[in-house]
Amino acid sequence: MRLLFAIPHFYDPHPHATVAGRAGYGSLSDDPAARAAALAAGINSLHQSFASAQCIMQIAHGRTQPANEPLRGDVDVIVCTTGGRHLLDRLPLDPAFFHHQATTADPPLLGFECHAALRDRYGGYDWYGFLEDDLVVRDSWLFVKLAWFQNHLGPESVLLPNRYELGTRPLVTKVYLDGDLREDLTAPWQNVREAPELASQVLGRPVVFRRALNPHSGCFFLTAGQLGQWLRQPHFLDRDTSFIGPLESAASLGVMRTFRVYKPGRENASFLEIEHAGTRFLSQLRRPEAQVHSTGP
């Protein structure tokens, strides 16, 4: 299995910096160490989860043996940057773990440069992935699950993971970030009433997948055949930014326009998930007033 991943990365903490005129993006934060750590964790996770350098220690014989052979592959990672505004020189990881592709793109459109990078390398890989620079993969069975899903619904359907953040306090220990949007917000590009749900069983447990009212996950993973189908569409690389904004459009709009997009249902959200580094969304949650002030008998 050969895997190619493209990651857009931009960092500029200066007050004049904007991404499509919107504040709040991690690329504009004033903490370069956290941003570098998130990107390094994301790149490392791709190699740790899918690359071939995995082994098990055979203590009795004082040696190692290969591990997870059916799940392993060759991993290539491209990090696309623009204008020298990045943190690649601060990453605490082996530089052999990624290839730096510098561009002259406007920062908000950097994700589309990743689309071009995948296109330019089309034909040499089995799976092609796009991830925003603060996402971390923890599931070595990711591509097994995606292949299983396609066997059920065919290549015209794409399963996206649920993004989550982790907490350490009783209020919320895990929060999924991309709840439903109003149906009309994505209706120009998808009909969620077409094949709205798939129910099945995995390891004896019921699982359900639903058309995504919020098709944004900050990432996508496509087979070679699916990427080829997208490349043939007239809208490929048209740099349309009409879904929320340019960052969300780069991650989600082209895939939504080309495929039926599903996510695991709320009942089994963890079936396919991806970690969003940090607690930027989780920190916005507040305990309801009734719970905060209630003393009880």
Coordinates of C-alpha atoms in Angstrom, one line a residue:
M1 CA 0.0 0.0 0.0
R2 CA 1.4 3.4 -1.0
L3 CA 0.0 6.5 0.7
L4 CA 0.4 10.1 -0.2
F5 CA -0.7 12.9 2.1
A6 CA -0.7 16.7 1.4
I7 CA -0.8 19.2 4.3
P8 CA -1.2 23.0 3.9
H9 CA 0.8 24.9 6.5
F10 CA 0.9 28.6 7.2
Y11 CA 1.9 30.6 10.3
D12 CA 1.9 34.3 10.7
P13 CA 1.1 35.7 14.2
H14 CA 1.3 39.4 13.3
P15 CA -1.8 41.5 13.8
H16 CA -2.0 42.4 10.1
A17 CA -2.2 38.8 9.1
T18 CA -5.7 37.6 8.0
V19 CA -7.1 34.4 6.5
A20 CA -10.0 35.5 4.4
G21 CA -10.5 38.3 6.9
R22 CA -11.4 35.9 9.7
A23 CA -9.8 35.7 13.1
G24 CA -9.6 32.6 15.2
Y25 CA -7.6 30.3 13.0
G26 CA -4.7 28.5 14.6
S27 CA -2.4 29.8 11.8
L28 CA -2.8 33.3 13.3
S29 CA -2.2 32.4 16.9
D30 CA 0.6 33.9 19.0
D31 CA 2.0 30.5 20.1
P32 CA 4.4 29.1 17.6
A33 CA 5.5 26.3 19.8
A34 CA 2.0 24.9 20.0
R35 CA 1.5 25.2 16.3
A36 CA 4.8 23.5 15.5
A37 CA 4.0 20.7 18.0
A38 CA 0.6 20.1 16.4
L39 CA 2.1 19.9 12.9
A40 CA 4.9 17.6 14.0
A41 CA 2.4 15.4 15.8
G42 CA 0.3 15.1 12.7
I43 CA 3.2 14.2 10.4
N44 CA 4.6 11.8 13.0
S45 CA 1.2 10.1 13.3
L46 CA 1.0 9.3 9.6
H47 CA 4.3 7.5 9.8
Q48 CA 3.6 5.9 13.2
S49 CA 0.2 4.6 12.0
F50 CA 1.0 3.4 8.5
A51 CA 4.7 3.2 7.7
S52 CA 6.7 0.0 7.6
A53 CA 9.1 0.6 10.5
Q54 CA 7.0 -1.2 13.1
C55 CA 8.1 -4.1 15.2
I56 CA 7.4 -6.2 18.3
M57 CA 10.1 -6.9 20.8
Q58 CA 10.7 -10.6 21.3
I59 CA 12.1 -10.5 24.8
A60 CA 12.9 -14.2 25.1
H61 CA 15.1 -14.1 22.0
G62 CA 16.6 -10.6 22.3
R63 CA 15.4 -9.5 18.9
T64 CA 12.5 -7.8 17.1
Q65 CA 10.0 -9.0 14.5
P66 CA 8.0 -7.0 12.1
A67 CA 4.5 -6.0 13.3
N68 CA 1.2 -5.1 11.6
E69 CA 2.5 -6.1 8.1
P70 CA -1.0 -6.1 6.4
L71 CA -1.7 -2.6 7.6
R72 CA 1.7 -1.0 6.7
G73 CA 2.8 0.8 3.6
D74 CA 5.0 3.4 2.1
V75 CA 4.2 6.9 3.4
D76 CA 5.0 10.2 1.6
V77 CA 4.0 13.5 3.1
I78 CA 4.0 16.9 1.3
V79 CA 3.8 20.1 3.3
C80 CA 2.7 23.1 1.2
T81 CA 3.7 26.5 2.4
T82 CA 3.7 30.0 1.0
G83 CA 5.8 33.2 1.3
G84 CA 8.2 31.7 3.8
R85 CA 5.6 32.0 6.6
H86 CA 5.8 28.6 8.2
L87 CA 7.4 26.7 11.2
L88 CA 9.1 23.9 9.4
D89 CA 12.5 24.8 10.8
R90 CA 11.1 24.4 14.3
L91 CA 9.6 20.9 13.9
P92 CA 10.9 18.3 16.4
L93 CA 10.9 15.5 13.9
D94 CA 13.1 13.9 11.3
P95 CA 13.2 16.0 8.1
A96 CA 13.0 12.8 6.1
F97 CA 9.4 12.5 7.2
F98 CA 8.1 15.2 4.8
H99 CA 8.8 17.0 1.6
H100 CA 8.5 20.8 1.6
Q101 CA 6.7 22.3 -1.4
A102 CA 7.0 26.1 -1.3
T103 CA 4.4 28.1 -3.3
T104 CA 3.5 31.7 -4.0
A105 CA -0.2 31.2 -3.3
D106 CA -2.3 33.5 -1.3
P107 CA -2.4 32.1 2.2
P108 CA -6.2 31.4 2.2
L109 CA -5.9 29.4 -1.0
L110 CA -3.0 27.2 0.2
G111 CA -5.2 24.1 0.5
F112 CA -5.8 24.2 -3.3
E113 CA -2.0 23.9 -3.8
C114 CA -2.3 20.6 -2.0
H115 CA -4.9 19.5 -4.5
A116 CA -2.4 20.4 -7.2
A117 CA 0.3 18.4 -5.4
L118 CA -1.9 15.3 -5.3
R119 CA -2.8 15.8 -9.0
D120 CA 0.8 16.1 -10.0
R121 CA 1.7 12.8 -8.3
Y122 CA -1.4 10.9 -9.4
G123 CA -0.8 7.4 -10.5
G124 CA 1.9 6.4 -8.0
Y125 CA -0.2 5.7 -4.9
D126 CA -3.1 3.6 -3.7
W127 CA -4.6 6.3 -1.4
Y128 CA -4.4 10.1 -1.5
G129 CA -5.1 12.2 1.6
F130 CA -5.4 15.9 2.6
L131 CA -5.2 17.0 6.2
E132 CA -5.1 20.4 7.8
D133 CA -2.0 21.0 9.8
D134 CA -3.5 20.5 13.2
L135 CA -4.9 17.0 12.7
V136 CA -3.5 13.8 14.2
V137 CA -4.3 10.2 13.1
R138 CA -4.6 7.7 15.9
D139 CA -6.2 4.8 14.0
S140 CA -4.0 2.4 12.2
W141 CA -7.1 0.7 10.8
L142 CA -8.2 3.9 9.0
F143 CA -7.8 2.6 5.5
V144 CA -9.1 -0.9 6.3
K145 CA -12.3 0.8 7.5
L146 CA -12.5 3.1 4.4
A147 CA -12.0 0.1 2.1
W148 CA -14.8 -1.8 4.0
F149 CA -17.1 1.2 3.6
Q150 CA -16.5 1.4 -0.1
N151 CA -17.2 -2.3 -0.5
H152 CA -20.7 -1.5 0.9
L153 CA -21.5 1.7 -1.0
G154 CA -19.1 1.9 -3.9
P155 CA -16.5 4.4 -5.0
E156 CA -19.1 7.2 -5.6
S157 CA -19.3 7.5 -1.8
V158 CA -16.7 8.9 0.6
L159 CA -16.6 8.3 4.4
L160 CA -15.1 11.2 6.4
P161 CA -13.9 11.0 10.0
N162 CA -15.4 12.9 12.9
R163 CA -13.0 15.5 14.3
Y164 CA -12.6 15.6 18.0
E165 CA -10.8 17.2 20.9
L166 CA -9.9 15.7 24.2
G167 CA -10.4 17.2 27.6
T168 CA -9.2 16.3 31.1
R169 CA -12.1 17.7 33.2
P170 CA -15.4 16.1 34.2
L171 CA -17.6 18.5 32.2
V172 CA -16.5 17.0 28.8
T173 CA -13.7 14.6 28.2
K174 CA -14.2 14.3 24.5
V175 CA -16.1 16.6 22.1
Y176 CA -16.8 16.1 18.4
L177 CA -16.5 19.4 16.6
D178 CA -18.5 19.3 13.4
G179 CA -22.2 18.9 14.3
D180 CA -24.9 19.3 11.7
L181 CA -25.4 22.5 9.7
R182 CA -28.7 23.6 8.3
E183 CA -29.5 21.6 5.2
D184 CA -29.8 24.6 3.0
L185 CA -26.2 25.6 3.6
T186 CA -24.9 22.6 1.6
A187 CA -28.0 22.0 -0.6
P188 CA -26.3 23.8 -3.7
W189 CA -23.8 20.9 -3.8
Q190 CA -25.3 17.8 -2.3
N191 CA -28.7 16.1 -1.8
V192 CA -28.5 14.5 1.6
R193 CA -31.9 12.8 1.0
E194 CA -30.3 10.6 -1.6
A195 CA -29.2 7.3 0.0
P196 CA -29.3 9.1 3.4
E197 CA -28.2 6.2 5.7
L198 CA -26.3 3.0 5.8
A199 CA -26.7 0.6 8.7
S200 CA -24.5 -2.4 9.1
Q201 CA -22.6 -4.5 11.6
V202 CA -18.9 -4.5 12.5
L203 CA -17.5 -7.1 14.9
G204 CA -21.0 -7.9 16.0
R205 CA -21.9 -4.3 16.8
P206 CA -24.4 -2.2 14.9
V207 CA -23.0 0.8 13.1
V208 CA -24.7 3.6 11.2
F209 CA -23.4 6.1 8.7
R210 CA -25.4 9.2 7.5
R211 CA -25.1 11.7 4.8
A212 CA -23.1 14.6 6.3
L213 CA -25.1 17.8 6.9
N214 CA -21.7 19.2 7.9
P215 CA -19.2 17.7 5.4
H216 CA -16.2 19.4 6.9
S217 CA -13.6 17.3 8.7
G218 CA -10.5 19.2 7.8
C219 CA -9.4 16.2 5.7
F220 CA -10.3 13.6 3.1
F221 CA -8.9 10.3 2.0
L222 CA -9.5 9.0 -1.6
T223 CA -8.5 5.9 -3.5
A224 CA -6.6 6.3 -6.8
G225 CA -9.8 5.7 -8.6
Q226 CA -11.7 8.3 -6.7
L227 CA -9.0 10.9 -7.1
G228 CA -9.1 10.2 -10.9
Q229 CA -12.8 10.7 -10.9
W230 CA -12.4 14.1 -9.2
L231 CA -9.6 15.1 -11.5
R232 CA -12.0 14.6 -14.5
Q233 CA -14.5 17.0 -13.1
P234 CA -14.6 20.6 -14.5
H235 CA -14.7 22.0 -11.0
F236 CA -11.4 20.4 -10.0
L237 CA -9.0 23.1 -8.9
D238 CA -11.4 25.9 -9.7
R239 CA -10.5 27.4 -6.3
D240 CA -14.2 27.9 -5.4
T241 CA -14.4 29.2 -1.8
S242 CA -18.1 29.4 -1.4
F243 CA -18.5 26.8 1.3
I244 CA -18.0 28.8 4.5
G245 CA -14.6 30.1 3.5
P246 CA -11.4 29.1 1.6
L247 CA -10.0 26.8 4.3
E248 CA -13.3 24.8 4.6
S249 CA -13.8 24.8 0.9
A250 CA -10.3 23.4 0.2
A251 CA -10.9 20.6 2.6
S252 CA -14.6 19.8 1.8
L253 CA -16.2 21.5 -1.2
G254 CA -14.6 19.6 -4.1
V255 CA -15.2 16.2 -2.4
M256 CA -18.8 17.2 -1.6
R257 CA -19.4 18.2 -5.2
T258 CA -18.0 14.9 -6.6
F259 CA -19.1 12.2 -4.1
R260 CA -21.8 11.4 -1.7
V261 CA -20.3 12.3 1.7
Y262 CA -21.0 10.2 4.8
K263 CA -19.8 10.3 8.4
P264 CA -20.3 7.8 11.2
G265 CA -23.5 8.6 13.1
R266 CA -23.6 10.1 16.6
E267 CA -24.3 6.6 18.0
N268 CA -20.9 5.3 16.8
A269 CA -19.0 8.6 16.2
S270 CA -15.7 7.0 17.1
F271 CA -15.9 4.4 14.4
L272 CA -13.8 6.8 12.2
E273 CA -12.4 9.8 13.9
I274 CA -9.4 12.2 13.8
E275 CA -7.9 14.3 16.5
H276 CA -7.9 18.1 16.3
A277 CA -4.8 19.1 18.3
G278 CA -5.4 21.4 21.3
T279 CA -8.6 22.4 23.0
R280 CA -9.6 25.5 21.0
F281 CA -13.1 24.3 20.5
L282 CA -13.5 22.3 23.7
S283 CA -12.5 25.4 25.8
Q284 CA -15.6 27.2 24.4
L285 CA -17.9 24.8 26.3
R286 CA -19.4 26.0 29.6
R287 CA -21.2 24.1 32.3
P288 CA -24.9 25.0 32.3
E289 CA -25.8 27.6 35.0
A290 CA -28.2 25.2 36.7
Q291 CA -25.4 22.8 37.3
V292 CA -22.9 25.4 38.3
H293 CA -25.1 26.9 41.1
S294 CA -27.0 23.8 42.2
T295 CA -26.1 22.6 45.6
G296 CA -28.8 20.0 46.1
P297 CA -29.9 18.3 49.4

